[in-house]
Amino acid sequence: MPGSPRSRTALAGLAVALQRLGVILSVLWAAATIAFVAIKAIPGDPVAILTGGENIVDAAERAALVARYGLDQPLAVQYARYVAHALAGDFGQSYQYRLPVITVIAEAAGPTLQLAGAAMVLALGLGLASALVSAGRRGWLRGVLSGLELAVLSTPVYWFGLLLLVLFSFTLGWFPIIGGEGIPALVLPAVALSLPLAALLAQVLRDGLEEALAQPFALTIRMRGVGEAALRLRHALRHAALAASTLAGTLFAGVLGGSILTETVFGRSGIGQITIQAIRTRDMPLLLGLMMLSALASVLINLSLDTLYRRIDPRLRRTAP
Amino acid sequence: MTNLRDDASPPAPGRPLRRPAILGRLGMLAAAAVCLLGAAARDCRADGPVPGGTLTVGLASDTAIIDPSITGSSITALITRHVVDSLVGQAEDKSFTPWLAERWEVNADNTVYTFHLRRGVTFSDGTRLDAEAVTFNINRILDPKTTSSYAKSLLGPLDTVTAPDPDTVVFRYTQPFVPLLQGLSLPYLGIQSPTYLRDARSTTNTVVGSGPFILERYVKGSGSHLVRRKDYAWGPGFAAHTGPAYLDAIAFRYLPEAAVRLGALTSGQIQAIDEVPPANFRAVQADPRLRVVTRENPGVNWSLFLNTSRGPFADIRVRQAFQSAIDIPALVKVAFFGSLKPADNILGPATLHYDPAVARSWGFDPQRAARLLDEAGWTRTGPEGIRTKAGARLAIRLVYDTAFWGADNLTLVQAVQYAVKKAGFDLQLDPVDAGGFTARTAANDYDSASIYYVRPEPDILRTVFHSAYIPPNGANFSRVTALDAALTQAVGAPDAVRGGLYRQIQAEIIGSAYAVPLYVPAFQLGASKRLNGISWTANAKPSFYDAWLAP
């Protein structure tokens, strides 16, 4: 805002920041409450789950465990205590891992972020390339690409993972499954995870591009003698990007939570693995922590999308406060 | 670390050799050198153990906690068997051998156990093993703050554990307790470094023992990496050798997908897997580079437990009819493609005091089933052939935890469902999650449930049939109270008396149809033929201390 005093800009900025913080906190609180109610409503004795199927517990140990995890308190007290601790970033101790929930999640977050990040970058690259080369063209390339996309979209990620493993690991031996950490171990899972995302992004981007290329402004630009590539990259892409970035944001949030299948097929550690274990063993503190994490992730992604929209579309910059 | 790199590099197709040949040569030279120095004769054969290499094992399950003293996980037991040593070892023939204890004495009424420790043993952090280290471990397990449940249960009603001198540990009981040696031989009661235990803020991710391997890292959802301890100079009495292990490292890799485990094995990327899928059992055996090594689990067989406290199964005749209605060998053969043995008794044949006479006392007998149901007043009516009594259908609700049952168990039970329907039972499968299972069993809202336990010591029957363990306190899903006296007496009785008591208990369980044992669970290790020297612990887990990889 040229011309306005700096202090007013800062104040407005602060108001926006506070408002957003308020949004984040209320979403998190709502997520925590819903998760708490849901978990308490499901039947089952947490102590039995806590000690696991293969363990043997007598009455005294049972009492000790119940007291240790505060399960003997009234529900209201458990809820109040849980929310108070959660606000301070303390989600308690995981039942099955017997470690602070934050520690368990932090350990698992690294590999998942790597996988999700790599898959997202790959998906964006592939999707962009496919859409840019094929939008608005009638030839065989468009048919082949969109046919492939449809096939990929209708294939489960799980099956993809297996297929890639059989081909590139078990048969060709290029990417050993026992590689452990590092880039080589990331290639196959990231490809498996990215293909359906790339297909979806490509379809949305292509639609957007084709719509933009049919607009009168495209004709004007062509008349100015601008080349086809420049038209697509510099002008049409900006129009198509709005819808695609919304989709990408949603997909990224989904990938963070939806890496379960990929992680299972490839035997990778990560959020997906601990989520599946937490659900299976009804590890309540960990489940609550994971739900808070996914709520936080989607809020953060949406907030950064808002910022991104303004960069993509100048019209939003003018109307927004 | 260099060996990790070797693993990461892709193997040449069709060439199973994964270590640089030069290393293999060096290994042979080393073996020859050992031979020249006058070691055991078996090391001198040309085809003897070759040191070096990394063994990678694909596992179907993960474990949440790697400290064996605070979990009952069998995966933790399998992994940490290589990291912690035990006071005594148990050979496959169930005899006890020296390990950290050179020798021991047990008093006449099985209440005082005195162990004399081997000297010169150190933990991998340099701490010396002495009697204080042992008492520290045991007292830690007894401390309620440790929340040890399985390891603690193995100690039974232990009164005190003391260290009269640095080489002697004494366990005292107020009532006779026989299963102590067997419990002590398991990794759950393995001895960890007291220095490490005192300083560790949490032990869930690490373990420091005196074993032949050191746990280098454990990653949840990924696996564990173990490296050889070069100065290991002792070992269990049942092992084929003493001193350091042959393998440089063991990588336990969590690969939950059966197809992936199998693919990794057949492509030579890994050398062993657990839980060979029954459908692929024959294919693996037929592969010239692979084999399946099977060890039947000792302990309580995979069984359907019949709730004797309520519903149709409160009547012994209905339970016996259910038991007689199932052709167990035929169904098990179909469900598991012949890869597992049908059960013929509540205990597996590898369990101490397993009674073959009980095994011969029962079986498939549809006429008997029909007669017993008639006698019990369940007379056949209805178009589906389900029997009724006073308007009630003969419906049996089998509650099971979907996470606990694999697809094969479901296939088997569906076959049972079909079989008992011919006798007039409506067996209803009732899938629930872990929480639902504990809630239903605790509320006595079921007619049948299943479980199995792995342990060579018949005292495991107490966990399944003593009234103290009726849900929610344990796994007495049959809700039997009649065996308390015999089970309690058998815990501390002299061996000759114990045998008789356990025979009587097994006969009662089968005769009164408290349970229908279906199959003998087994550890099925699919392995490359390059992997030699696998040994087995008494609880049917492979040990790779003696193992080596042929170049």
mmCIF file of N, CA, C and O in Angstrom, chain A residues 42-45 48-49 51 53-57 61-62 65 68 96-99 104 107 158 162 165 169-170 173-174 176-179 181 264-269 273 277 280 282, chain B residues 7-8 10 56 64-65 70 72 74 145-150 153 202 204-205 219-222 253-254 256-257 260 263-264 267 269-270 403 433-436 438-439 463 469 472-473:
data_model
loop_
_atom_site.group_PDB
_atom_site.id
_atom_site.type_symbol
_atom_site.label_atom_id
_atom_site.label_comp_id
_atom_site.label_asym_id
_atom_site.label_seq_id
_atom_site.Cartn_x
_atom_site.Cartn_y
_atom_site.Cartn_z
ATOM 1 N N ILE A 42 -15.446 -45.033 21.728
ATOM 2 C CA ILE A 42 -15.205 -46.384 21.203
ATOM 3 C C ILE A 42 -15.024 -47.342 22.379
ATOM 4 O O ILE A 42 -14.382 -46.982 23.368
ATOM 5 N N PRO A 43 -15.567 -48.562 22.301
ATOM 6 C CA PRO A 43 -15.434 -49.471 23.441
ATOM 7 C C PRO A 43 -14.005 -49.976 23.615
ATOM 8 O O PRO A 43 -13.194 -49.894 22.699
ATOM 9 N N GLY A 44 -13.729 -50.490 24.803
ATOM 10 C CA GLY A 44 -12.409 -51.089 25.033
ATOM 11 C C GLY A 44 -11.767 -50.603 26.306
ATOM 12 O O GLY A 44 -12.026 -49.510 26.773
ATOM 13 N N ASP A 45 -10.918 -51.466 26.854
ATOM 14 C CA ASP A 45 -10.235 -51.161 28.097
ATOM 15 C C ASP A 45 -8.819 -50.716 27.757
ATOM 16 O O ASP A 45 -8.023 -51.522 27.292
ATOM 17 N N ALA A 48 -5.830 -52.900 28.963
ATOM 18 C CA ALA A 48 -5.575 -54.138 28.236
ATOM 19 C C ALA A 48 -4.778 -53.827 26.978
ATOM 20 O O ALA A 48 -3.862 -54.559 26.590
ATOM 21 N N ILE A 49 -5.131 -52.707 26.329
ATOM 22 C CA ILE A 49 -4.446 -52.321 25.103
ATOM 23 C C ILE A 49 -3.030 -51.871 25.426
ATOM 24 O O ILE A 49 -2.067 -52.210 24.749
ATOM 25 N N THR A 51 -1.091 -52.809 27.738
ATOM 26 C CA THR A 51 -0.136 -53.855 28.075
ATOM 27 C C THR A 51 0.064 -54.821 26.926
ATOM 28 O O THR A 51 0.975 -55.635 26.976
ATOM 29 N N GLY A 53 -1.355 -57.649 23.832
ATOM 30 C CA GLY A 53 -1.952 -58.974 23.886
ATOM 31 C C GLY A 53 -1.088 -60.034 24.530
ATOM 32 O O GLY A 53 -1.579 -60.954 25.155
ATOM 33 N N GLU A 54 0.230 -59.889 24.384
ATOM 34 C CA GLU A 54 1.099 -60.966 24.852
ATOM 35 C C GLU A 54 1.480 -60.809 26.318
ATOM 36 O O GLU A 54 2.233 -61.588 26.865
ATOM 37 N N ASN A 55 1.010 -59.752 26.944
ATOM 38 C CA ASN A 55 1.411 -59.495 28.315
ATOM 39 C C ASN A 55 0.415 -60.061 29.320
ATOM 40 O O ASN A 55 -0.701 -60.379 28.998
ATOM 41 N N ILE A 56 0.873 -60.134 30.551
ATOM 42 C CA ILE A 56 0.066 -60.689 31.617
ATOM 43 C C ILE A 56 0.066 -59.678 32.754
ATOM 44 O O ILE A 56 1.121 -59.276 33.225
ATOM 45 N N VAL A 57 -1.098 -59.222 33.156
ATOM 46 C CA VAL A 57 -1.176 -58.150 34.149
ATOM 47 C C VAL A 57 -2.038 -58.585 35.318
ATOM 48 O O VAL A 57 -3.125 -59.117 35.117
ATOM 49 N N GLU A 61 -0.905 -54.326 39.152
ATOM 50 C CA GLU A 61 -0.259 -53.640 38.026
ATOM 51 C C GLU A 61 -1.271 -52.831 37.238
ATOM 52 O O GLU A 61 -0.986 -51.734 36.765
ATOM 53 N N ARG A 62 -2.467 -53.413 37.103
ATOM 54 C CA ARG A 62 -3.538 -52.719 36.397
ATOM 55 C C ARG A 62 -3.813 -51.382 37.077
ATOM 56 O O ARG A 62 -3.879 -50.335 36.426
ATOM 57 N N LEU A 65 -1.041 -48.862 36.425
ATOM 58 C CA LEU A 65 -1.083 -48.303 35.075
ATOM 59 C C LEU A 65 -2.206 -47.283 34.931
ATOM 60 O O LEU A 65 -2.030 -46.221 34.351
ATOM 61 N N ARG A 68 -1.154 -44.185 36.595
ATOM 62 C CA ARG A 68 -0.070 -43.528 35.891
ATOM 63 C C ARG A 68 -0.569 -42.726 34.691
ATOM 64 O O ARG A 68 -0.075 -41.650 34.395
ATOM 65 N N GLN A 96 1.901 -47.441 23.561
ATOM 66 C CA GLN A 96 2.673 -48.581 23.068
ATOM 67 C C GLN A 96 4.165 -48.281 22.988
ATOM 68 O O GLN A 96 4.975 -49.164 23.210
ATOM 69 N N TYR A 97 4.531 -47.033 22.676
ATOM 70 C CA TYR A 97 5.957 -46.730 22.557
ATOM 71 C C TYR A 97 6.556 -46.267 23.882
ATOM 72 O O TYR A 97 7.774 -46.188 24.026
ATOM 73 N N ARG A 98 5.704 -45.909 24.830
ATOM 74 C CA ARG A 98 6.129 -45.423 26.142
ATOM 75 C C ARG A 98 7.142 -44.296 26.037
ATOM 76 O O ARG A 98 8.161 -44.272 26.727
ATOM 77 N N LEU A 99 6.866 -43.398 25.106
ATOM 78 C CA LEU A 99 7.695 -42.213 24.909
ATOM 79 C C LEU A 99 6.726 -41.047 24.759
ATOM 80 O O LEU A 99 5.565 -41.256 24.416
ATOM 81 N N VAL A 104 7.704 -39.272 19.510
ATOM 82 C CA VAL A 104 7.363 -40.310 18.529
ATOM 83 C C VAL A 104 7.021 -39.666 17.182
ATOM 84 O O VAL A 104 7.505 -40.095 16.132
ATOM 85 N N GLU A 107 10.102 -38.092 15.462
ATOM 86 C CA GLU A 107 10.971 -39.102 14.840
ATOM 87 C C GLU A 107 10.407 -39.567 13.502
ATOM 88 O O GLU A 107 11.138 -39.801 12.551
ATOM 89 N N TYR A 158 -1.051 -48.663 -3.827
ATOM 90 C CA TYR A 158 -0.532 -49.888 -3.269
ATOM 91 C C TYR A 158 0.010 -50.820 -4.358
ATOM 92 O O TYR A 158 1.115 -51.327 -4.304
ATOM 93 N N LEU A 162 3.923 -52.078 -5.529
ATOM 94 C CA LEU A 162 4.342 -53.464 -5.752
ATOM 95 C C LEU A 162 4.923 -53.647 -7.155
ATOM 96 O O LEU A 162 5.961 -54.276 -7.336
ATOM 97 N N LEU A 165 8.295 -52.173 -7.444
ATOM 98 C CA LEU A 165 9.263 -53.003 -6.728
ATOM 99 C C LEU A 165 9.642 -54.227 -7.549
ATOM 100 O O LEU A 165 10.822 -54.553 -7.696
ATOM 101 N N SER A 169 13.191 -53.260 -8.590
ATOM 102 C CA SER A 169 14.005 -53.755 -7.484
ATOM 103 C C SER A 169 14.282 -55.250 -7.646
ATOM 104 O O SER A 169 15.423 -55.667 -7.759
ATOM 105 N N PHE A 170 13.214 -56.047 -7.715
ATOM 106 C CA PHE A 170 13.412 -57.497 -7.692
ATOM 107 C C PHE A 170 13.961 -58.020 -9.021
ATOM 108 O O PHE A 170 14.745 -58.950 -9.048
ATOM 109 N N GLY A 173 16.997 -54.889 -10.186
ATOM 110 C CA GLY A 173 17.967 -54.683 -9.113
ATOM 111 C C GLY A 173 18.536 -53.277 -9.038
ATOM 112 O O GLY A 173 19.593 -53.055 -8.476
ATOM 113 N N TRP A 174 17.823 -52.297 -9.602
ATOM 114 C CA TRP A 174 18.340 -50.922 -9.576
ATOM 115 C C TRP A 174 18.196 -50.271 -8.208
ATOM 116 O O TRP A 174 19.034 -49.499 -7.790
ATOM 117 N N PRO A 176 17.556 -51.406 -4.506
ATOM 118 C CA PRO A 176 17.333 -52.450 -3.510
ATOM 119 C C PRO A 176 16.415 -51.958 -2.397
ATOM 120 O O PRO A 176 16.529 -50.814 -1.965
ATOM 121 N N ILE A 177 15.538 -52.841 -1.976
ATOM 122 C CA ILE A 177 14.583 -52.459 -0.937
ATOM 123 C C ILE A 177 15.280 -52.308 0.408
ATOM 124 O O ILE A 177 14.795 -51.644 1.307
ATOM 125 N N ILE A 178 16.446 -52.914 0.541
ATOM 126 C CA ILE A 178 17.136 -52.851 1.827
ATOM 127 C C ILE A 178 18.079 -51.666 1.906
ATOM 128 O O ILE A 178 18.869 -51.547 2.819
ATOM 129 N N GLY A 179 17.994 -50.754 0.925
ATOM 130 C CA GLY A 179 18.880 -49.598 0.926
ATOM 131 C C GLY A 179 18.831 -48.765 2.188
ATOM 132 O O GLY A 179 19.784 -48.098 2.525
ATOM 133 N N GLU A 181 18.197 -45.716 4.294
ATOM 134 C CA GLU A 181 17.927 -44.283 4.154
ATOM 135 C C GLU A 181 18.585 -43.750 2.880
ATOM 136 O O GLU A 181 19.213 -44.481 2.137
ATOM 137 N N THR A 264 3.843 -48.800 3.968
ATOM 138 C CA THR A 264 3.685 -50.223 4.273
ATOM 139 C C THR A 264 4.332 -51.084 3.196
ATOM 140 O O THR A 264 5.074 -52.014 3.498
ATOM 141 N N VAL A 265 4.057 -50.750 1.942
ATOM 142 C CA VAL A 265 4.616 -51.562 0.858
ATOM 143 C C VAL A 265 6.144 -51.541 0.893
ATOM 144 O O VAL A 265 6.797 -52.570 0.746
ATOM 145 N N PHE A 266 6.700 -50.346 1.111
ATOM 146 C CA PHE A 266 8.151 -50.231 1.048
ATOM 147 C C PHE A 266 8.827 -50.425 2.404
ATOM 148 O O PHE A 266 10.056 -50.346 2.506
ATOM 149 N N GLY A 267 8.030 -50.678 3.440
ATOM 150 C CA GLY A 267 8.614 -50.870 4.758
ATOM 151 C C GLY A 267 9.411 -49.666 5.221
ATOM 152 O O GLY A 267 10.507 -49.784 5.747
ATOM 153 N N ARG A 268 8.852 -48.460 5.003
ATOM 154 C CA ARG A 268 9.517 -47.235 5.441
ATOM 155 C C ARG A 268 8.940 -46.791 6.769
ATOM 156 O O ARG A 268 7.752 -46.936 7.007
ATOM 157 N N SER A 269 9.785 -46.220 7.611
ATOM 158 C CA SER A 269 9.241 -45.647 8.834
ATOM 159 C C SER A 269 8.597 -44.317 8.483
ATOM 160 O O SER A 269 8.894 -43.719 7.453
ATOM 161 N N GLN A 273 3.096 -45.268 9.222
ATOM 162 C CA GLN A 273 3.321 -46.481 10.025
ATOM 163 C C GLN A 273 2.848 -46.288 11.453
ATOM 164 O O GLN A 273 2.191 -47.156 12.017
ATOM 165 N N GLN A 277 -0.253 -48.226 13.423
ATOM 166 C CA GLN A 277 -0.020 -48.914 14.704
ATOM 167 C C GLN A 277 -0.890 -48.309 15.802
ATOM 168 O O GLN A 277 -1.428 -49.019 16.648
ATOM 169 N N ARG A 280 -4.410 -49.480 15.323
ATOM 170 C CA ARG A 280 -4.507 -50.905 15.594
ATOM 171 C C ARG A 280 -4.492 -51.181 17.099
ATOM 172 O O ARG A 280 -5.226 -52.011 17.588
ATOM 173 N N ARG A 282 -5.014 -48.891 19.454
ATOM 174 C CA ARG A 282 -5.757 -47.839 20.147
ATOM 175 C C ARG A 282 -4.882 -47.098 21.145
ATOM 176 O O ARG A 282 -5.193 -46.957 22.313
ATOM 177 N N ASP B 7 25.436 -53.563 1.014
ATOM 178 C CA ASP B 7 24.041 -53.952 0.897
ATOM 179 C C ASP B 7 23.293 -53.028 -0.029
ATOM 180 O O ASP B 7 22.397 -53.424 -0.745
ATOM 181 N N ALA B 8 23.679 -51.729 0.026
ATOM 182 C CA ALA B 8 22.929 -50.744 -0.748
ATOM 183 C C ALA B 8 23.217 -50.865 -2.238
ATOM 184 O O ALA B 8 22.410 -50.504 -3.054
ATOM 185 N N PRO B 10 23.395 -52.480 -5.795
ATOM 186 C CA PRO B 10 22.554 -53.527 -6.363
ATOM 187 C C PRO B 10 23.352 -54.793 -6.690
ATOM 188 O O PRO B 10 24.472 -54.692 -7.199
ATOM 189 N N THR B 56 20.626 -59.921 6.208
ATOM 190 C CA THR B 56 19.417 -59.106 6.296
ATOM 191 C C THR B 56 18.203 -60.014 6.401
ATOM 192 O O THR B 56 18.037 -60.927 5.598
ATOM 193 N N ALA B 64 7.115 -52.139 19.062
ATOM 194 C CA ALA B 64 7.046 -50.745 19.502
ATOM 195 C C ALA B 64 8.151 -50.424 20.497
ATOM 196 O O ALA B 64 8.539 -49.280 20.660
ATOM 197 N N ILE B 65 8.634 -51.459 21.184
ATOM 198 C CA ILE B 65 9.610 -51.267 22.256
ATOM 199 C C ILE B 65 10.720 -52.294 22.088
ATOM 200 O O ILE B 65 10.447 -53.474 21.883
ATOM 201 N N ILE B 70 10.483 -54.791 29.214
ATOM 202 C CA ILE B 70 9.205 -54.091 29.397
ATOM 203 C C ILE B 70 8.219 -54.357 28.266
ATOM 204 O O ILE B 70 7.278 -53.611 28.071
ATOM 205 N N GLY B 72 6.215 -57.748 25.848
ATOM 206 C CA GLY B 72 6.061 -59.173 25.607
ATOM 207 C C GLY B 72 6.210 -59.494 24.125
ATOM 208 O O GLY B 72 5.937 -60.612 23.703
ATOM 209 N N SER B 74 7.226 -60.696 20.626
ATOM 210 C CA SER B 74 8.097 -61.790 20.203
ATOM 211 C C SER B 74 9.146 -61.291 19.211
ATOM 212 O O SER B 74 10.217 -61.879 19.083
ATOM 213 N N LYS B 145 7.200 -49.263 38.976
ATOM 214 C CA LYS B 145 7.428 -48.075 38.139
ATOM 215 C C LYS B 145 7.979 -48.448 36.759
ATOM 216 O O LYS B 145 7.824 -47.722 35.792
ATOM 217 N N THR B 146 8.623 -49.622 36.666
ATOM 218 C CA THR B 146 9.180 -50.056 35.386
ATOM 219 C C THR B 146 8.070 -50.486 34.430
ATOM 220 O O THR B 146 8.282 -50.556 33.225
ATOM 221 N N THR B 147 6.893 -50.789 34.964
ATOM 222 C CA THR B 147 5.760 -51.336 34.203
ATOM 223 C C THR B 147 6.176 -52.496 33.293
ATOM 224 O O THR B 147 5.824 -52.559 32.130
ATOM 225 N N SER B 148 6.939 -53.398 33.887
ATOM 226 C CA SER B 148 7.247 -54.642 33.181
ATOM 227 C C SER B 148 6.113 -55.593 33.474
ATOM 228 O O SER B 148 5.732 -55.768 34.620
ATOM 229 N N SER B 149 5.517 -56.192 32.471
ATOM 230 C CA SER B 149 4.469 -57.153 32.809
ATOM 231 C C SER B 149 4.857 -58.569 32.416
ATOM 232 O O SER B 149 4.757 -59.479 33.233
ATOM 233 N N TYR B 150 5.344 -58.780 31.191
ATOM 234 C CA TYR B 150 5.646 -60.162 30.808
ATOM 235 C C TYR B 150 6.878 -60.689 31.537
ATOM 236 O O TYR B 150 6.851 -61.762 32.142
ATOM 237 N N SER B 153 6.066 -61.461 35.005
ATOM 238 C CA SER B 153 5.262 -62.671 35.185
ATOM 239 C C SER B 153 6.131 -63.925 35.116
ATOM 240 O O SER B 153 5.815 -64.936 35.738
ATOM 241 N N SER B 202 14.943 -43.127 28.935
ATOM 242 C CA SER B 202 13.930 -44.058 28.467
ATOM 243 C C SER B 202 14.666 -45.217 27.807
ATOM 244 O O SER B 202 15.670 -45.003 27.127
ATOM 245 N N THR B 204 13.043 -47.451 25.831
ATOM 246 C CA THR B 204 12.191 -48.060 24.812
ATOM 247 C C THR B 204 12.868 -48.184 23.453
ATOM 248 O O THR B 204 12.499 -49.020 22.658
ATOM 249 N N ASN B 205 13.886 -47.332 23.189
ATOM 250 C CA ASN B 205 14.530 -47.326 21.880
ATOM 251 C C ASN B 205 15.888 -48.003 21.849
ATOM 252 O O ASN B 205 16.499 -48.084 20.796
ATOM 253 N N VAL B 219 14.846 -48.344 14.538
ATOM 254 C CA VAL B 219 13.951 -47.322 14.017
ATOM 255 C C VAL B 219 12.552 -47.917 13.907
ATOM 256 O O VAL B 219 12.345 -48.904 13.204
ATOM 257 N N LYS B 220 11.616 -47.320 14.616
ATOM 258 C CA LYS B 220 10.223 -47.789 14.569
ATOM 259 C C LYS B 220 9.729 -47.814 13.129
ATOM 260 O O LYS B 220 9.951 -46.864 12.386
ATOM 261 N N GLY B 221 9.081 -48.877 12.749
ATOM 262 C CA GLY B 221 8.504 -48.945 11.413
ATOM 263 C C GLY B 221 9.530 -49.194 10.329
ATOM 264 O O GLY B 221 9.218 -49.156 9.155
ATOM 265 N N SER B 222 10.790 -49.450 10.711
ATOM 266 C CA SER B 222 11.803 -49.685 9.696
ATOM 267 C C SER B 222 12.670 -50.897 10.041
ATOM 268 O O SER B 222 12.872 -51.769 9.215
ATOM 269 N N ARG B 253 14.836 -56.101 8.996
ATOM 270 C CA ARG B 253 14.141 -55.109 8.191
ATOM 271 C C ARG B 253 12.660 -55.402 8.252
ATOM 272 O O ARG B 253 12.222 -56.518 7.968
ATOM 273 N N TYR B 254 11.871 -54.387 8.631
ATOM 274 C CA TYR B 254 10.422 -54.560 8.730
ATOM 275 C C TYR B 254 9.798 -54.445 7.340
ATOM 276 O O TYR B 254 9.823 -53.382 6.734
ATOM 277 N N PRO B 256 6.242 -55.440 6.020
ATOM 278 C CA PRO B 256 4.951 -56.036 6.374
ATOM 279 C C PRO B 256 4.254 -56.734 5.211
ATOM 280 O O PRO B 256 3.457 -57.632 5.436
ATOM 281 N N GLU B 257 4.560 -56.330 3.975
ATOM 282 C CA GLU B 257 3.880 -56.922 2.830
ATOM 283 C C GLU B 257 4.495 -58.272 2.475
ATOM 284 O O GLU B 257 5.675 -58.348 2.117
ATOM 285 N N VAL B 260 6.276 -58.407 -0.842
ATOM 286 C CA VAL B 260 7.538 -57.677 -0.858
ATOM 287 C C VAL B 260 8.635 -58.490 -0.162
ATOM 288 O O VAL B 260 9.764 -58.596 -0.658
ATOM 289 N N GLY B 263 9.549 -61.241 -2.530
ATOM 290 C CA GLY B 263 10.288 -60.729 -3.682
ATOM 291 C C GLY B 263 11.719 -60.385 -3.301
ATOM 292 O O GLY B 263 12.663 -60.672 -4.049
ATOM 293 N N ALA B 264 11.872 -59.764 -2.136
ATOM 294 C CA ALA B 264 13.212 -59.394 -1.684
ATOM 295 C C ALA B 264 14.060 -60.644 -1.447
ATOM 296 O O ALA B 264 15.259 -60.657 -1.716
ATOM 297 N N SER B 267 14.812 -62.445 -4.943
ATOM 298 C CA SER B 267 15.752 -61.689 -5.770
ATOM 299 C C SER B 267 17.132 -61.623 -5.118
ATOM 300 O O SER B 267 18.037 -61.003 -5.659
ATOM 301 N N GLN B 269 18.057 -60.055 -2.450
ATOM 302 C CA GLN B 269 18.402 -58.827 -1.727
ATOM 303 C C GLN B 269 18.511 -59.070 -0.233
ATOM 304 O O GLN B 269 19.257 -58.391 0.460
ATOM 305 N N ILE B 270 17.696 -59.989 0.273
ATOM 306 C CA ILE B 270 17.801 -60.340 1.678
ATOM 307 C C ILE B 270 17.955 -61.854 1.766
ATOM 308 O O ILE B 270 17.675 -62.572 0.806
ATOM 309 N N ALA B 403 -7.102 -57.353 13.847
ATOM 310 C CA ALA B 403 -5.665 -57.103 13.706
ATOM 311 C C ALA B 403 -4.854 -58.336 14.123
ATOM 312 O O ALA B 403 -3.720 -58.513 13.709
ATOM 313 N N ASP B 433 -12.385 -54.577 16.736
ATOM 314 C CA ASP B 433 -11.008 -54.085 16.855
ATOM 315 C C ASP B 433 -10.475 -54.441 18.243
ATOM 316 O O ASP B 433 -11.183 -55.052 19.058
ATOM 317 N N ALA B 434 -9.205 -54.061 18.503
ATOM 318 C CA ALA B 434 -8.573 -54.452 19.761
ATOM 319 C C ALA B 434 -9.406 -54.000 20.954
ATOM 320 O O ALA B 434 -9.614 -54.756 21.914
ATOM 321 N N GLY B 435 -9.922 -52.776 20.877
ATOM 322 C CA GLY B 435 -10.714 -52.244 21.982
ATOM 323 C C GLY B 435 -12.006 -53.028 22.149
ATOM 324 O O GLY B 435 -12.400 -53.381 23.263
ATOM 325 N N GLY B 436 -12.658 -53.321 21.027
ATOM 326 C CA GLY B 436 -13.895 -54.076 21.062
ATOM 327 C C GLY B 436 -13.675 -55.466 21.636
ATOM 328 O O GLY B 436 -14.488 -55.973 22.409
ATOM 329 N N THR B 438 -11.323 -56.488 23.840
ATOM 330 C CA THR B 438 -11.151 -56.470 25.301
ATOM 331 C C THR B 438 -12.475 -56.134 25.987
ATOM 332 O O THR B 438 -12.784 -56.689 27.039
ATOM 333 N N ALA B 439 -13.262 -55.244 25.364
ATOM 334 C CA ALA B 439 -14.545 -54.876 25.974
ATOM 335 C C ALA B 439 -15.492 -56.074 25.998
ATOM 336 O O ALA B 439 -16.117 -56.365 27.024
ATOM 337 N N THR B 463 -1.789 -69.456 32.615
ATOM 338 C CA THR B 463 -2.190 -68.171 32.060
ATOM 339 C C THR B 463 -3.505 -68.270 31.299
ATOM 340 O O THR B 463 -4.218 -67.299 31.133
ATOM 341 N N TYR B 469 -7.042 -65.521 35.787
ATOM 342 C CA TYR B 469 -6.825 -64.864 34.492
ATOM 343 C C TYR B 469 -8.082 -64.777 33.642
ATOM 344 O O TYR B 469 -8.021 -64.613 32.429
ATOM 345 N N PRO B 472 -11.285 -59.417 32.594
ATOM 346 C CA PRO B 472 -10.223 -58.674 31.898
ATOM 347 C C PRO B 472 -8.809 -58.927 32.422
ATOM 348 O O PRO B 472 -7.882 -58.274 31.971
ATOM 349 N N ASN B 473 -8.632 -59.875 33.368
ATOM 350 C CA ASN B 473 -7.301 -60.033 33.961
ATOM 351 C C ASN B 473 -6.357 -60.884 33.135
ATOM 352 O O ASN B 473 -5.184 -60.999 33.463
#
